[in-house]
Each structure stands twice: as structure tokens, then as C-alpha cells.
mmCIF file of C-alpha atoms in Angstrom:
data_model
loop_
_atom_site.group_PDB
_atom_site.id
_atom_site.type_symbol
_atom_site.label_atom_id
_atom_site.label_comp_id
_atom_site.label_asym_id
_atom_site.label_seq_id
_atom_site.Cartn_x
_atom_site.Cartn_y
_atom_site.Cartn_z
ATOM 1 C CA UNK A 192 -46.226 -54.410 92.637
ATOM 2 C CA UNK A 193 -49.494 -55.756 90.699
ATOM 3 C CA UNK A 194 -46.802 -58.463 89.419
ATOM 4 C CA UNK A 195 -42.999 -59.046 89.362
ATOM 5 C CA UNK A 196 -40.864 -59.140 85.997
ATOM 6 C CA UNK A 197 -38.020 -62.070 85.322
ATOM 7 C CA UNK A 198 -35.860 -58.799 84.437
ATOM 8 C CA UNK A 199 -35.845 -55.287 84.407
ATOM 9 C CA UNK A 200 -35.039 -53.234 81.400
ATOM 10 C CA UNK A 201 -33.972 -49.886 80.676
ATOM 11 C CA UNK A 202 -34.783 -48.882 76.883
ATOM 12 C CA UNK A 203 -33.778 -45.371 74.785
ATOM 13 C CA UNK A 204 -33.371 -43.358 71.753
ATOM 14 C CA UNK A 205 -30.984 -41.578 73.360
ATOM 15 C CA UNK A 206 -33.223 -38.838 73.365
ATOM 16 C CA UNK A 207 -35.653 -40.299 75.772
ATOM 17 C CA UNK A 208 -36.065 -43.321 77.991
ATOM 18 C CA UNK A 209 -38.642 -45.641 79.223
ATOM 19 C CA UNK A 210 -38.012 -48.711 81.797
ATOM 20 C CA UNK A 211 -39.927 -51.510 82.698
ATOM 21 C CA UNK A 212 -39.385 -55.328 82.488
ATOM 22 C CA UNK A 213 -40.465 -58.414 80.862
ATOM 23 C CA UNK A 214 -41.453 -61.757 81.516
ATOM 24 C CA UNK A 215 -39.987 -65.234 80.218
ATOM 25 C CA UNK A 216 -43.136 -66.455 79.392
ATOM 26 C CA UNK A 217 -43.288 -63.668 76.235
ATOM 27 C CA UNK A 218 -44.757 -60.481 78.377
ATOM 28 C CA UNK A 219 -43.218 -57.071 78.277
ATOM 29 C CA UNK A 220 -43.660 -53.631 79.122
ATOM 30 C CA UNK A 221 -42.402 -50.094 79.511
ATOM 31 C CA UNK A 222 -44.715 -48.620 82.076
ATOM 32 C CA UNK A 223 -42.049 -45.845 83.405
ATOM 33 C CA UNK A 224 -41.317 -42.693 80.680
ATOM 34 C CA UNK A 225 -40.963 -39.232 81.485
ATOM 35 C CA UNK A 226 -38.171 -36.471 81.034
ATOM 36 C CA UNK A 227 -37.025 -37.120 84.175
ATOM 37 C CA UNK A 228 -35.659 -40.768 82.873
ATOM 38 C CA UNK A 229 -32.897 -39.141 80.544
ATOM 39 C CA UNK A 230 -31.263 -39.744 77.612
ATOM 40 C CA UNK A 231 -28.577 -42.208 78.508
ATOM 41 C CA UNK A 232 -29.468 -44.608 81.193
ATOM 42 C CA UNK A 233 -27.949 -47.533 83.024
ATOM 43 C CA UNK A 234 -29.241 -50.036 85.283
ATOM 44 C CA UNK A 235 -27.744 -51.171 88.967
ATOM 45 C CA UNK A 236 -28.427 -53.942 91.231
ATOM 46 C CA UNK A 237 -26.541 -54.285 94.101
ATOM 47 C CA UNK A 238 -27.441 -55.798 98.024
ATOM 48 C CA UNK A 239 -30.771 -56.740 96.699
ATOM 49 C CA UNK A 240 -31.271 -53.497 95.578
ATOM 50 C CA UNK A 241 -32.117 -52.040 91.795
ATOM 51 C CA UNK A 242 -31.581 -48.631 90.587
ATOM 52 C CA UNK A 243 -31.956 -46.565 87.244
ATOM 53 C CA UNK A 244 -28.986 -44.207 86.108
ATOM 54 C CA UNK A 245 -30.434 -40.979 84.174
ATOM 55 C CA UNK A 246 -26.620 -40.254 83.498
ATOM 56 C CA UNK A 247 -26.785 -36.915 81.920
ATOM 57 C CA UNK A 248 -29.239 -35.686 84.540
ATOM 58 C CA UNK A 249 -27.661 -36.731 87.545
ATOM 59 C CA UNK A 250 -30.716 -38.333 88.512
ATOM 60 C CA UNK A 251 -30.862 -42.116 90.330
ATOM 61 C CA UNK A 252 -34.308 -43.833 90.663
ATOM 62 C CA UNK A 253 -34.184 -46.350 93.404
ATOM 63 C CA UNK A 254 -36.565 -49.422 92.195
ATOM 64 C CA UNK A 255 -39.046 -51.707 93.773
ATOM 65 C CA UNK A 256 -36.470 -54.923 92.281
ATOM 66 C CA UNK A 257 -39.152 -56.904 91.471
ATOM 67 C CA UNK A 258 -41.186 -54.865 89.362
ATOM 68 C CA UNK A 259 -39.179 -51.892 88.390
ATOM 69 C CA UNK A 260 -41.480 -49.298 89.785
ATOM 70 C CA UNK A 261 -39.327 -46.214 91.483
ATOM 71 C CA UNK A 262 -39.461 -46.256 94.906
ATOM 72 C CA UNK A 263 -37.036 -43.154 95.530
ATOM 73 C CA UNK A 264 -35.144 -40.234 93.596
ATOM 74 C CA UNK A 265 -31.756 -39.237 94.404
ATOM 75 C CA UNK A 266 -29.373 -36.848 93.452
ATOM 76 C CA UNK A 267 -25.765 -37.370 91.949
ATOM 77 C CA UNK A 268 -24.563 -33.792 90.440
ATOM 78 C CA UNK A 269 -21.239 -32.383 91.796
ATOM 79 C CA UNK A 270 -22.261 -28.445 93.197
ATOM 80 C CA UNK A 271 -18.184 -27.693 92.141
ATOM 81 C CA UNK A 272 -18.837 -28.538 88.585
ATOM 82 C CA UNK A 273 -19.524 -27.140 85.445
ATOM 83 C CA UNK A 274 -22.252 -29.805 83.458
ATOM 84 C CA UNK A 275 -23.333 -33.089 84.357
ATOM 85 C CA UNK A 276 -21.302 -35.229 86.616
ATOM 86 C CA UNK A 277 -22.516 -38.321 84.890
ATOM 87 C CA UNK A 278 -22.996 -41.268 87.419
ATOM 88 C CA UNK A 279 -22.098 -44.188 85.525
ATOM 89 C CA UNK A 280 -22.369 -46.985 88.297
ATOM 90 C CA UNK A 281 -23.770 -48.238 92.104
ATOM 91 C CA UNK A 282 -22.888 -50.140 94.865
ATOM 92 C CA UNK A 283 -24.831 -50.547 98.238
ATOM 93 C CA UNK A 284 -22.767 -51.288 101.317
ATOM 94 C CA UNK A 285 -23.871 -53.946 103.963
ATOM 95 C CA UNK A 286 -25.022 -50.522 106.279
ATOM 96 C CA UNK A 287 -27.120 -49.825 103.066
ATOM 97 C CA UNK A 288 -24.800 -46.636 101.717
ATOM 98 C CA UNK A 289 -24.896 -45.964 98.199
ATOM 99 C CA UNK A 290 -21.365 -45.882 96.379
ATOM 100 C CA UNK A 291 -21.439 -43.870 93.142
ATOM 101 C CA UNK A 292 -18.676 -43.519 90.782
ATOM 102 C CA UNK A 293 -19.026 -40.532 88.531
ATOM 103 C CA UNK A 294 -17.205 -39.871 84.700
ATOM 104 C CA UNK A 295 -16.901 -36.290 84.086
ATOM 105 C CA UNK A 296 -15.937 -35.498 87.888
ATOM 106 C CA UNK A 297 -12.960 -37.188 89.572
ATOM 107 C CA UNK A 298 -14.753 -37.625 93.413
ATOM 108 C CA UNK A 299 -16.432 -40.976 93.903
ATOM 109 C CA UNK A 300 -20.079 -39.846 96.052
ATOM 110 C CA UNK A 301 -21.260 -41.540 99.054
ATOM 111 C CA UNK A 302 -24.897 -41.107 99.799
ATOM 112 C CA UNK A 303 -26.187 -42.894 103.210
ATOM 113 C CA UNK A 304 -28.972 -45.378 102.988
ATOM 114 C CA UNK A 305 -31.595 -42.723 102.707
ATOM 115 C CA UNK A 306 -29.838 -41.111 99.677
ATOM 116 C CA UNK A 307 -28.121 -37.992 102.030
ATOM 117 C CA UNK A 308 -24.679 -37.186 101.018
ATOM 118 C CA UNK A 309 -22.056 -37.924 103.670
ATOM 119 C CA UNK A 310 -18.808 -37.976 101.631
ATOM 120 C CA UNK A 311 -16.931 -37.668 98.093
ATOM 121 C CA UNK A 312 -13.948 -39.923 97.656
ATOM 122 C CA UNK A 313 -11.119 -37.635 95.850
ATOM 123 C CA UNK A 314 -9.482 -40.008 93.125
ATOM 124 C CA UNK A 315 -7.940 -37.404 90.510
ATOM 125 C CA UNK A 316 -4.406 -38.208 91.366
ATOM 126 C CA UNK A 317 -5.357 -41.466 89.547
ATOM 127 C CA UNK A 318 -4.854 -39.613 86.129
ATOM 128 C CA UNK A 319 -2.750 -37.020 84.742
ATOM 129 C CA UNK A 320 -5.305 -35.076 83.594
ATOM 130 C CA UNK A 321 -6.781 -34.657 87.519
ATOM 131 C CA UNK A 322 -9.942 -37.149 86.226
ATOM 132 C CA UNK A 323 -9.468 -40.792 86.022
ATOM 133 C CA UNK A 324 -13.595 -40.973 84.494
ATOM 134 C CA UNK A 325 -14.892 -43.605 86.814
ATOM 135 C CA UNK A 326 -16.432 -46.404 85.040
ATOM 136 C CA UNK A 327 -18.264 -49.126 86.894
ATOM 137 C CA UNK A 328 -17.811 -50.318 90.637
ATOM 138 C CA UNK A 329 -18.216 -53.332 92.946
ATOM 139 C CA UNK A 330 -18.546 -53.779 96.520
ATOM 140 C CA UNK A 331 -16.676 -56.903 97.711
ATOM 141 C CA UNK A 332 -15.870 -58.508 101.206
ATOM 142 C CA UNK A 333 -12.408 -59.436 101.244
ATOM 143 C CA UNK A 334 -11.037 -60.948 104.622
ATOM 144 C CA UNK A 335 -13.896 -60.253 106.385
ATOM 145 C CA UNK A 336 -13.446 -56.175 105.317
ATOM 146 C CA UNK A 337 -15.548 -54.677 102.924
ATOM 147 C CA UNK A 338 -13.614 -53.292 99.944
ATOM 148 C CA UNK A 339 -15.054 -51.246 96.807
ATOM 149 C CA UNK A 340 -13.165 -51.721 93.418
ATOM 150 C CA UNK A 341 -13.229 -48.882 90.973
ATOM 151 C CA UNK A 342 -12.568 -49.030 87.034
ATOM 152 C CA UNK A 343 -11.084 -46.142 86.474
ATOM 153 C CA UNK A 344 -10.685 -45.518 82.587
ATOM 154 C CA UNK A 345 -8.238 -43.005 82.598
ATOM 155 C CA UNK A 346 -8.707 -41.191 79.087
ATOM 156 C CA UNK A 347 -7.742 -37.986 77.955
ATOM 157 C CA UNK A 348 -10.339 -35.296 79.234
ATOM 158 C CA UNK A 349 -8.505 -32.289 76.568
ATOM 159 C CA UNK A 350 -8.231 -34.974 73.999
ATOM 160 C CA UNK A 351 -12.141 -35.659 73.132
ATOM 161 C CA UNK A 352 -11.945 -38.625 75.737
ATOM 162 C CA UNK A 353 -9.103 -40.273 73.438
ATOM 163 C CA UNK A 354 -8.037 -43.981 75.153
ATOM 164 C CA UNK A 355 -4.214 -43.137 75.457
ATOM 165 C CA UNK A 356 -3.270 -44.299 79.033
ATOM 166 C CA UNK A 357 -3.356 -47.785 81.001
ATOM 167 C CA UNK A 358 -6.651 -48.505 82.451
ATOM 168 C CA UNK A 359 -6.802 -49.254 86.237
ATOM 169 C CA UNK A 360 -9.098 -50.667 88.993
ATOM 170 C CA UNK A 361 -8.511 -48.824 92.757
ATOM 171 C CA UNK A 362 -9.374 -50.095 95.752
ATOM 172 C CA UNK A 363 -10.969 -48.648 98.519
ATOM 173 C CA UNK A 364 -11.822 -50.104 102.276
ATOM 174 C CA UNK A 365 -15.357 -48.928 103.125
ATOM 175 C CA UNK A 366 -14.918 -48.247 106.542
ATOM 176 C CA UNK A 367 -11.848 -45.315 106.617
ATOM 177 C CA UNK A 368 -13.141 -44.673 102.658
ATOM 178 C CA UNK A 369 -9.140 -44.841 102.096
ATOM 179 C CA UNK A 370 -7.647 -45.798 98.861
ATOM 180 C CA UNK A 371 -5.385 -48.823 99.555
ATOM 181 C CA UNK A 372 -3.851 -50.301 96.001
ATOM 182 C CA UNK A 373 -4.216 -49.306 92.364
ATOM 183 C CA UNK A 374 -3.902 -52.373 89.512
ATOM 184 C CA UNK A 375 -3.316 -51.215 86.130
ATOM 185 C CA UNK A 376 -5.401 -53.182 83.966
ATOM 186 C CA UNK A 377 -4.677 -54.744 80.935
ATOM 187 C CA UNK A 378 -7.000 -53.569 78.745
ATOM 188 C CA UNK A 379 -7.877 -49.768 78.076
ATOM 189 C CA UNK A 380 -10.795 -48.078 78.617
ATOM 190 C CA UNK A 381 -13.087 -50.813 80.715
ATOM 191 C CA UNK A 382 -16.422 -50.069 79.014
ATOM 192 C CA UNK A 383 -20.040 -50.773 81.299
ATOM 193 C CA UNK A 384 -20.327 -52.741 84.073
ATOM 194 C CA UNK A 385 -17.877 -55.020 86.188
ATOM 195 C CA UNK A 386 -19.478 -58.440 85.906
ATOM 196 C CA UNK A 387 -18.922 -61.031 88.732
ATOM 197 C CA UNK A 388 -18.875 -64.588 88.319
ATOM 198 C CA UNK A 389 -17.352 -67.085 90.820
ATOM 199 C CA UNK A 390 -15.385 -64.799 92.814
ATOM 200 C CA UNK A 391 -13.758 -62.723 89.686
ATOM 201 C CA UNK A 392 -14.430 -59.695 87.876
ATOM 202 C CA UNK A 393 -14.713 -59.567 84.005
ATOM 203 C CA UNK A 394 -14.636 -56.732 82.304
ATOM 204 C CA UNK A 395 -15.265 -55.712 78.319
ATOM 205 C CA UNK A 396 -12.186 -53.057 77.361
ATOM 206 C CA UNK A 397 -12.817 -51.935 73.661
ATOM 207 C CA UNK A 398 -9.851 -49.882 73.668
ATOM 208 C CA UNK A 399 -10.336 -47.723 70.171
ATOM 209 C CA UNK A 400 -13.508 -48.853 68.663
ATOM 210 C CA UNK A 401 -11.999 -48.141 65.268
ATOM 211 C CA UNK A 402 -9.097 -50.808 65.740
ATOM 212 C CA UNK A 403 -10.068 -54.727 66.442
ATOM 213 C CA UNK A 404 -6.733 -55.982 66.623
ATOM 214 C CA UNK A 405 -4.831 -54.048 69.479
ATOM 215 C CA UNK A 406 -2.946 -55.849 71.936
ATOM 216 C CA UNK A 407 -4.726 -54.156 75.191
ATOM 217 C CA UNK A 408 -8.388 -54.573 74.201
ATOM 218 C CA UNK A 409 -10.410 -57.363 74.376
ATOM 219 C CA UNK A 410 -11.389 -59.176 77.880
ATOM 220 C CA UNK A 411 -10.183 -59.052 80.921
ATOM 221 C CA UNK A 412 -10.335 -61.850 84.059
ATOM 222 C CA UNK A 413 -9.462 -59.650 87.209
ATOM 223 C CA UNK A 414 -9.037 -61.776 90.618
ATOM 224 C CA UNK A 415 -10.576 -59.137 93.369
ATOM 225 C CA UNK A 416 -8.608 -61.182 96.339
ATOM 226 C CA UNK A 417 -4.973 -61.425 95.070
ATOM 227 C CA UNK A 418 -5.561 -57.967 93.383
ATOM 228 C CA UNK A 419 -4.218 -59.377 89.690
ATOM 229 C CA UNK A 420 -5.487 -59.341 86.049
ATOM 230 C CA UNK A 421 -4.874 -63.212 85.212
ATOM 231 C CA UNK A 422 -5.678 -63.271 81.818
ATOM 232 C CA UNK A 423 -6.604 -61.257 78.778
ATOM 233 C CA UNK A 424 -8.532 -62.252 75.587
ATOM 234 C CA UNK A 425 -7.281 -60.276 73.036
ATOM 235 C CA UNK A 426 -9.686 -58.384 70.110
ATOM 236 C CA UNK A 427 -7.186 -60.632 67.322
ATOM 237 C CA UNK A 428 -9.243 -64.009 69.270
ATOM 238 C CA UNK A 429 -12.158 -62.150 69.050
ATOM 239 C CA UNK A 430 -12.011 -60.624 66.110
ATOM 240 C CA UNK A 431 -13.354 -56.871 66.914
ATOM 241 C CA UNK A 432 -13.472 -54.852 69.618
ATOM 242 C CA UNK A 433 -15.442 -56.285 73.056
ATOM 243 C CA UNK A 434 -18.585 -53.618 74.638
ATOM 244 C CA UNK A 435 -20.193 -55.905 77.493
ATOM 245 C CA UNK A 436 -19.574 -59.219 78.593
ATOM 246 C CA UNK A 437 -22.079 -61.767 81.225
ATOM 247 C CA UNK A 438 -20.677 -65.112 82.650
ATOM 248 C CA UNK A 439 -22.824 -68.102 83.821
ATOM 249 C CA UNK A 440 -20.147 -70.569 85.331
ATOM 250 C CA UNK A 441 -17.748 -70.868 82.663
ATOM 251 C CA UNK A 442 -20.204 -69.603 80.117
ATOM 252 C CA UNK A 443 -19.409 -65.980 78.810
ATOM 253 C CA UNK A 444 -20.801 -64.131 76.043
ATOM 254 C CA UNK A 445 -20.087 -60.720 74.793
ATOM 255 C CA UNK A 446 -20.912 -58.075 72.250
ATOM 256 C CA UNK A 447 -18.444 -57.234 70.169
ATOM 257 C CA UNK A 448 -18.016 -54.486 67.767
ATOM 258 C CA UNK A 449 -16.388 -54.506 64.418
ATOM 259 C CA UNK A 450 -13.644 -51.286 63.731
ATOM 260 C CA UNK A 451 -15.792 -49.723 60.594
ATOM 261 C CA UNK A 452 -16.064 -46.551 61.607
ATOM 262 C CA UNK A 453 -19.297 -44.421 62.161
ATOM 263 C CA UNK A 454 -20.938 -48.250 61.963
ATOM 264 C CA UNK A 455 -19.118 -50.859 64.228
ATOM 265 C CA UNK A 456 -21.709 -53.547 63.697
ATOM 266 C CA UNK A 457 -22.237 -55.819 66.106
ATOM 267 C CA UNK A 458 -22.361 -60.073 67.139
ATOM 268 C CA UNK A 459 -22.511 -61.992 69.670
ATOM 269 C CA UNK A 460 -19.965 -64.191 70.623
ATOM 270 C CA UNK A 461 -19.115 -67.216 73.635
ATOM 271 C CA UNK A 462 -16.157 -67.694 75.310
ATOM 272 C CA UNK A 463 -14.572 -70.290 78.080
ATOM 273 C CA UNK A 464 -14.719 -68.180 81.080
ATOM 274 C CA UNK A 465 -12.115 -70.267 83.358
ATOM 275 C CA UNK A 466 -9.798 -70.806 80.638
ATOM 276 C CA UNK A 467 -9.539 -67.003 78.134
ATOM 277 C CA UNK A 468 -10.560 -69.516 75.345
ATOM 278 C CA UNK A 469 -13.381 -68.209 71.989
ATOM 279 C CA UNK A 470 -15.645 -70.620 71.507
ATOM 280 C CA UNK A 471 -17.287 -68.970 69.031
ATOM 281 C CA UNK A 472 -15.873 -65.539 67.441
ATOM 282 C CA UNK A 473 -17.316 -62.310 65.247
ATOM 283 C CA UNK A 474 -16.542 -64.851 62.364
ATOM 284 C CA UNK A 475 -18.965 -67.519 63.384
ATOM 285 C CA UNK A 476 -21.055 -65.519 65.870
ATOM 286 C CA UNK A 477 -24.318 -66.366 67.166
ATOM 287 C CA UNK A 478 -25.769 -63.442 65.843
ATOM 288 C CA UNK A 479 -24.941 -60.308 63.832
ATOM 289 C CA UNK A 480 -25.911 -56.964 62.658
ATOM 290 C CA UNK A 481 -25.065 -54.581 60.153
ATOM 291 C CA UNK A 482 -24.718 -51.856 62.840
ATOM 292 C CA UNK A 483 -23.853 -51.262 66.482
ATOM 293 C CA UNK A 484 -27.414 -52.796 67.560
ATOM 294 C CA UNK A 485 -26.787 -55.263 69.808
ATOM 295 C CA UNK A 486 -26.815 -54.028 73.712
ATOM 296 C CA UNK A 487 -28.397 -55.352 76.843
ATOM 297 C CA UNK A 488 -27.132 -58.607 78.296
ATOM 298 C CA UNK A 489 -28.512 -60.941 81.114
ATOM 299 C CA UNK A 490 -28.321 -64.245 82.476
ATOM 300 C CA UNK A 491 -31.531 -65.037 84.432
ATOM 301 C CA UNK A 492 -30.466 -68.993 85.636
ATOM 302 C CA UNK A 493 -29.490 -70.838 82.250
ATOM 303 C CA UNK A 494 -31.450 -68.532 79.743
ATOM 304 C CA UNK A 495 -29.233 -65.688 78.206
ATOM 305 C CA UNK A 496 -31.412 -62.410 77.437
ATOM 306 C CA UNK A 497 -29.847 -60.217 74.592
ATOM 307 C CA UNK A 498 -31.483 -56.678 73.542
ATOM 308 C CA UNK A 499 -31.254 -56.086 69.917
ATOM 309 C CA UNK A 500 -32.143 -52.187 68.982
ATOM 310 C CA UNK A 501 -33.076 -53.075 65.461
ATOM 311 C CA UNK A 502 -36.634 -52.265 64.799
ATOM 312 C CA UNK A 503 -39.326 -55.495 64.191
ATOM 313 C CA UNK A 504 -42.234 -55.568 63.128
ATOM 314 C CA UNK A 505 -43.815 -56.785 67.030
ATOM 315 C CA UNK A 506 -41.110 -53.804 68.357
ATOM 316 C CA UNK A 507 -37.518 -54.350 69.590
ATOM 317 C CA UNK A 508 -35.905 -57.610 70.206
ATOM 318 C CA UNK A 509 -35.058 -59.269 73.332
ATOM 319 C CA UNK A 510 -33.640 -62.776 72.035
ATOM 320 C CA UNK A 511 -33.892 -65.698 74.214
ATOM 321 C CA UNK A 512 -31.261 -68.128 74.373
ATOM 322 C CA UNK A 513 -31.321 -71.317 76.336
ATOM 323 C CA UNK A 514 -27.932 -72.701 77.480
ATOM 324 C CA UNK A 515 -26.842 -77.123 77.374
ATOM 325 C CA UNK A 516 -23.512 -78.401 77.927
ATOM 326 C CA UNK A 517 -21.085 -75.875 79.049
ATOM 327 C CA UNK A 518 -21.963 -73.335 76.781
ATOM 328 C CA UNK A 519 -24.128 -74.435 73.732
ATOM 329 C CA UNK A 520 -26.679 -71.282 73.096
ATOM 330 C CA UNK A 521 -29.678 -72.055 71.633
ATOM 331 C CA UNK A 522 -32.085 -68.918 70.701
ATOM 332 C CA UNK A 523 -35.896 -69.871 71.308
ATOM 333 C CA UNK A 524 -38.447 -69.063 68.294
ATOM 334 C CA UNK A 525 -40.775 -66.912 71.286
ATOM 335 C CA UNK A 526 -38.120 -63.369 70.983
ATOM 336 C CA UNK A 527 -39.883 -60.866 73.227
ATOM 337 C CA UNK A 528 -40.887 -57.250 71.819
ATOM 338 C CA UNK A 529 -40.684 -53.826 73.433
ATOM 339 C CA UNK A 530 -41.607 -50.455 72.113
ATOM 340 C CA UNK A 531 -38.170 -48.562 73.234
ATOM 341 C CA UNK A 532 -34.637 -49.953 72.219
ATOM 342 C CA UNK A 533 -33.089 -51.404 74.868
ATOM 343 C CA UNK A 534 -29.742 -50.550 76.583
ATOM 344 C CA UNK A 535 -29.340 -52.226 79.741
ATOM 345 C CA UNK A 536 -31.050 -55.244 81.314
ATOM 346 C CA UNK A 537 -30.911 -56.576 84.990
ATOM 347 C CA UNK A 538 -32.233 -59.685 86.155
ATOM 348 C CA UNK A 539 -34.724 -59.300 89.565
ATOM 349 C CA UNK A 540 -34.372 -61.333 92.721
#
């Protein structure tokens, strides 16, 4: 590294991608493009380690964590399959194993630390339809075992991926690779990445983008030790439909999405994360657009980074917000710029 970023992003037009990272101070670039990248990436850090998701390629860059550059290049495509298996998600075991759940293939893939495959994890009695489309995943040590937890969302593969069915989170112990307990969640259809705060999972569950009212969508507080969803804040507290969620002690904020369809414009919104209380909502949000443009969230100490995929006149948007009390948000005047619209961001060590 010739220098180390405060985060890493990943950025696309969802017909090409770029990643790179930025610094606090106002800095940013995109250094890494090429085909290889994707369309549709994601971002993973897990035991100190970062990785970029080309999902539709089946392709996982392993990244130097402090500056983004890719170290390694590993393969995630299911030889049984028809298509892309669409790794959505990683977690790295203490032995250094790479856990990765897929969407469009109903075996979780283990790759040892060196990316060789060792094992798929069969989960498609999970669902009906023999594919319970893997989500997100955490690895977790619970009574001194390490456990991996699985959203699973569970949607109708013959149905054009319709939300229908419960959503769930599996367990698994790491060591026999059995599955030991399956929750049913709340919420439907657990959208991006399972978030961990102070020993419990949050999770955003939009349900039907096209509804911002139902009963199981909104936000869900999962405790990863007793196994339970403790509380749920609905899309009616909200007021639309929840797409990513990041918690800084009791500080969460989300993006929500409104139900106009073909649009679902976006805000950003706060919430008590001990208590399932708004603090602020999509009426009073701390920032809007007129379209689904808001994506990318990051805590990085007290400072809240938010990508914004609405074209500037410096580039696209990462707004800085800088957090007093228990969860005042204040945005700073010094947004950083990039040249690709971002879609997932990752703090660095």
C-alpha cells in the first residue's frame, strides 16, 4: 500500500464496477476497474479480512484491508448449476476458512484459507422450493464454539423471486458444518448484510418494496446467543420500506425506501437501537431523494458515511455526518466525491 483509506468502497452502474476508498480528510479514489469487477458487487470484512463480491461472476477479490488493493482471486460458481451462483456474503473462520453463502444455489461453499474448496453446506430443505436464497452471514463464538448464522430469505424461485414465505436465520457449528436450529424471522426477505452491534444482529427486511406499511417488514433486533428475534420496527414507524441499516451503540440509521413503484425514493432515517424506537422517520428524515439513490452505509468511530448515487457536479456523494449525544447527526459541509456510484462501503482496520 502507497497509503491506507479510512474506508473502502465499492461503486457501479450496474454495468460496470470500480473500487477503491476514500479518506476523511476529503480524498477519494477508484483505482481498481476492469470486467473482471462485475456488475453487482458487495463488500465483506470479516477476521480482519476485506473482500469484493463480483456477484454475477462468481468472482471474490481478497483485499489488502487497508488500501483496497486485491491481494487474491477466488472462485464461487456451483459446477452443478445452470448460471451464476451469485455469492452474496463472507465470513472467515478463526482457522482462516472462507464461509460463502450463495442466492441462486441452495449449498453454502466452504473454501480453506487459501481459497481451495473443501465443502458445500446443503440447506435446500430450508425452503419449499429446494432454495432458501442465502442472504448475508456471520461467524459468531457462542460458548466457546464457533457458530455461523445464515439469513436465509426464502422467496419464491418460480414466482420471479416474489417475498411470500417467513424469512429465517440457520445456524450452523463450524466444526461438524452441521445445521443445529432454524429461527424464523420476523421480517421477510432480510435484504444486505447482517450488521452487529453489541452482541446482536440487525437486519433491514423490506418485505415488498411496493408496500410500506406491512406488518413483517421493517427492522429486526436478532439476539445470536438465546437464538430469538426480540423486537421488530415496523415499516408503519418508519414510514416505507427499510434496505440497510448500521448501529453505533444505540445509534442506528437506515435507508429506507418509499412503495412508489419503478421509483422507491429514498431517506435516511435514525432510530434507538436498544429500545425499537424512530427517532427520526421518512417524514422528517435526514436526507431524501426523489429516487432509490441512497446506498452505502458506514460507521468509521462517531462519523456516519452515506453514498448517495445522484450525480454532482465534483462526482458522487459520500455525505459525512458527525454524531453528539446519543444520536444527533450532523452532515459536515466537506461531502466527498467519486467518479462511480457507490453501493457498498466498509470501514478498514
Amino acid at each position: 500500500c502507497v497509503s491506507s483509506y479510512d474506508a473502502i468502497i465499492a461503486a457501479s452502474d450496474y454495468s460496470s464496477s470500480a473500487l477503491g476508498g476514500c479518506d476523511l480528510d476529503g480524498g477519494a479514489t477508484l483505482p481498481f476497474v476492469g470486467v473482471d469487477l462485475g456488475q453487482d458487487p458487495a463488500l465483506a470484512v470479516s477476521g480482519g479480512r476485506a473482500f469484493f463480491i463480483a456477484r454475477q461472476t462468481d468472482v471474490i477479490f481478497e483485499l489488502d484491508p487497508h488500501c483496497a488493493a486485491p491481494r487474491a482471486k477466488y472462485g464461487a460458481s456451483d459446477p452443478t448449476s445452470v448460471g451464476y451462483a451469485d455469492p452474496q456474503d463472507l465470513a472467515v473462520t478463526s482457522t482462516g476458512a472462507l464461509w460463502i453463502p450463495r442466492f441462486n444455489v441452495p449449498t453454502l461453499l466452504v473454501l480453506d484459507s487459501t481459497g481451495n474448496r473443501t465443502a458445500t453446506i446443503d440447506l435446500s430443505a430450508h425452503d419449499p422450493d429446494g432454495n432458501p436464497n442465502m442472504s448475508a452471514i456471520r461467524i459468531e463464538a457462542i460458548g466457546g464454539a464457533e457458530k455461523a448464522f445464515v439469513a436465509l430469505e426464502r422467496l419464491d424461485d418460480h414466482a420471479q423471486f416474489a417475498s411470500i414465505l417467513p424469512s429465517s436465520i440457520v445456524r450452523i457449528d463450524v466444526a461438524t458444518r452441521a445445521v443445529e436450529a432454524e429461527a424464523m424471522l420476523e421480517g421477510r426477505d432480510p435484504f444486505g448484510a447482517i450488521v452487529e452491534e453489541s452482541g446482536a444482529f440487525f437486519l433491514a427486511a423490506p418485505g415488498s418494496f411496493d408496500i410500506a406499511d406491512e406488518k413483517d417488514g421493517g427492522i429486526e433486533r436478532f439476539d445470536p446467543t438465546t437464538f430469538t428475534t426480540t423486537y421488530l420496527l415496523g415499516e408503519a414507524e418508519l414510514g416505507a420500506s427499510a434496505t440497510e441499516v448500521a448501529v453505533n451503540g444505540s445509534c442506528g440509521v437506515a435507508i429506507v425506501a418509499d412503495p412508489t413503484h419503478a421509483v422507491n425514493a429514498t431517506s435516511l432515517i435514525t432510530f434507538d437501537a436498544d429500545h425499537g424506537t424512530t427517532i427520526t422517520t421518512a417524514k422528517n428524515p435526514l436526507l431524501s431523494t426523489a429516487g432509490f439513490d441512497l446506498a452505502a452505509l458506514a460507521w468509521r468511530g462517531d462519523m456516519l458515511m452515506v453514498g448517495d448515487r445522484r450525480a454532482a457536479a465534483g462526482g458522487y456523494p459520500i455525505h459525512l455526518f458527525d454524531k453528539s449525544g446519543a444520536c444527533d447527526l450532523t452532515e459536515r459541509p466537506d461531502t466527498i466525491f467519486i467518479s462511480q456510484k457507490p453501493v457498498a462501503l466498509r470501514t478498514t482496520p
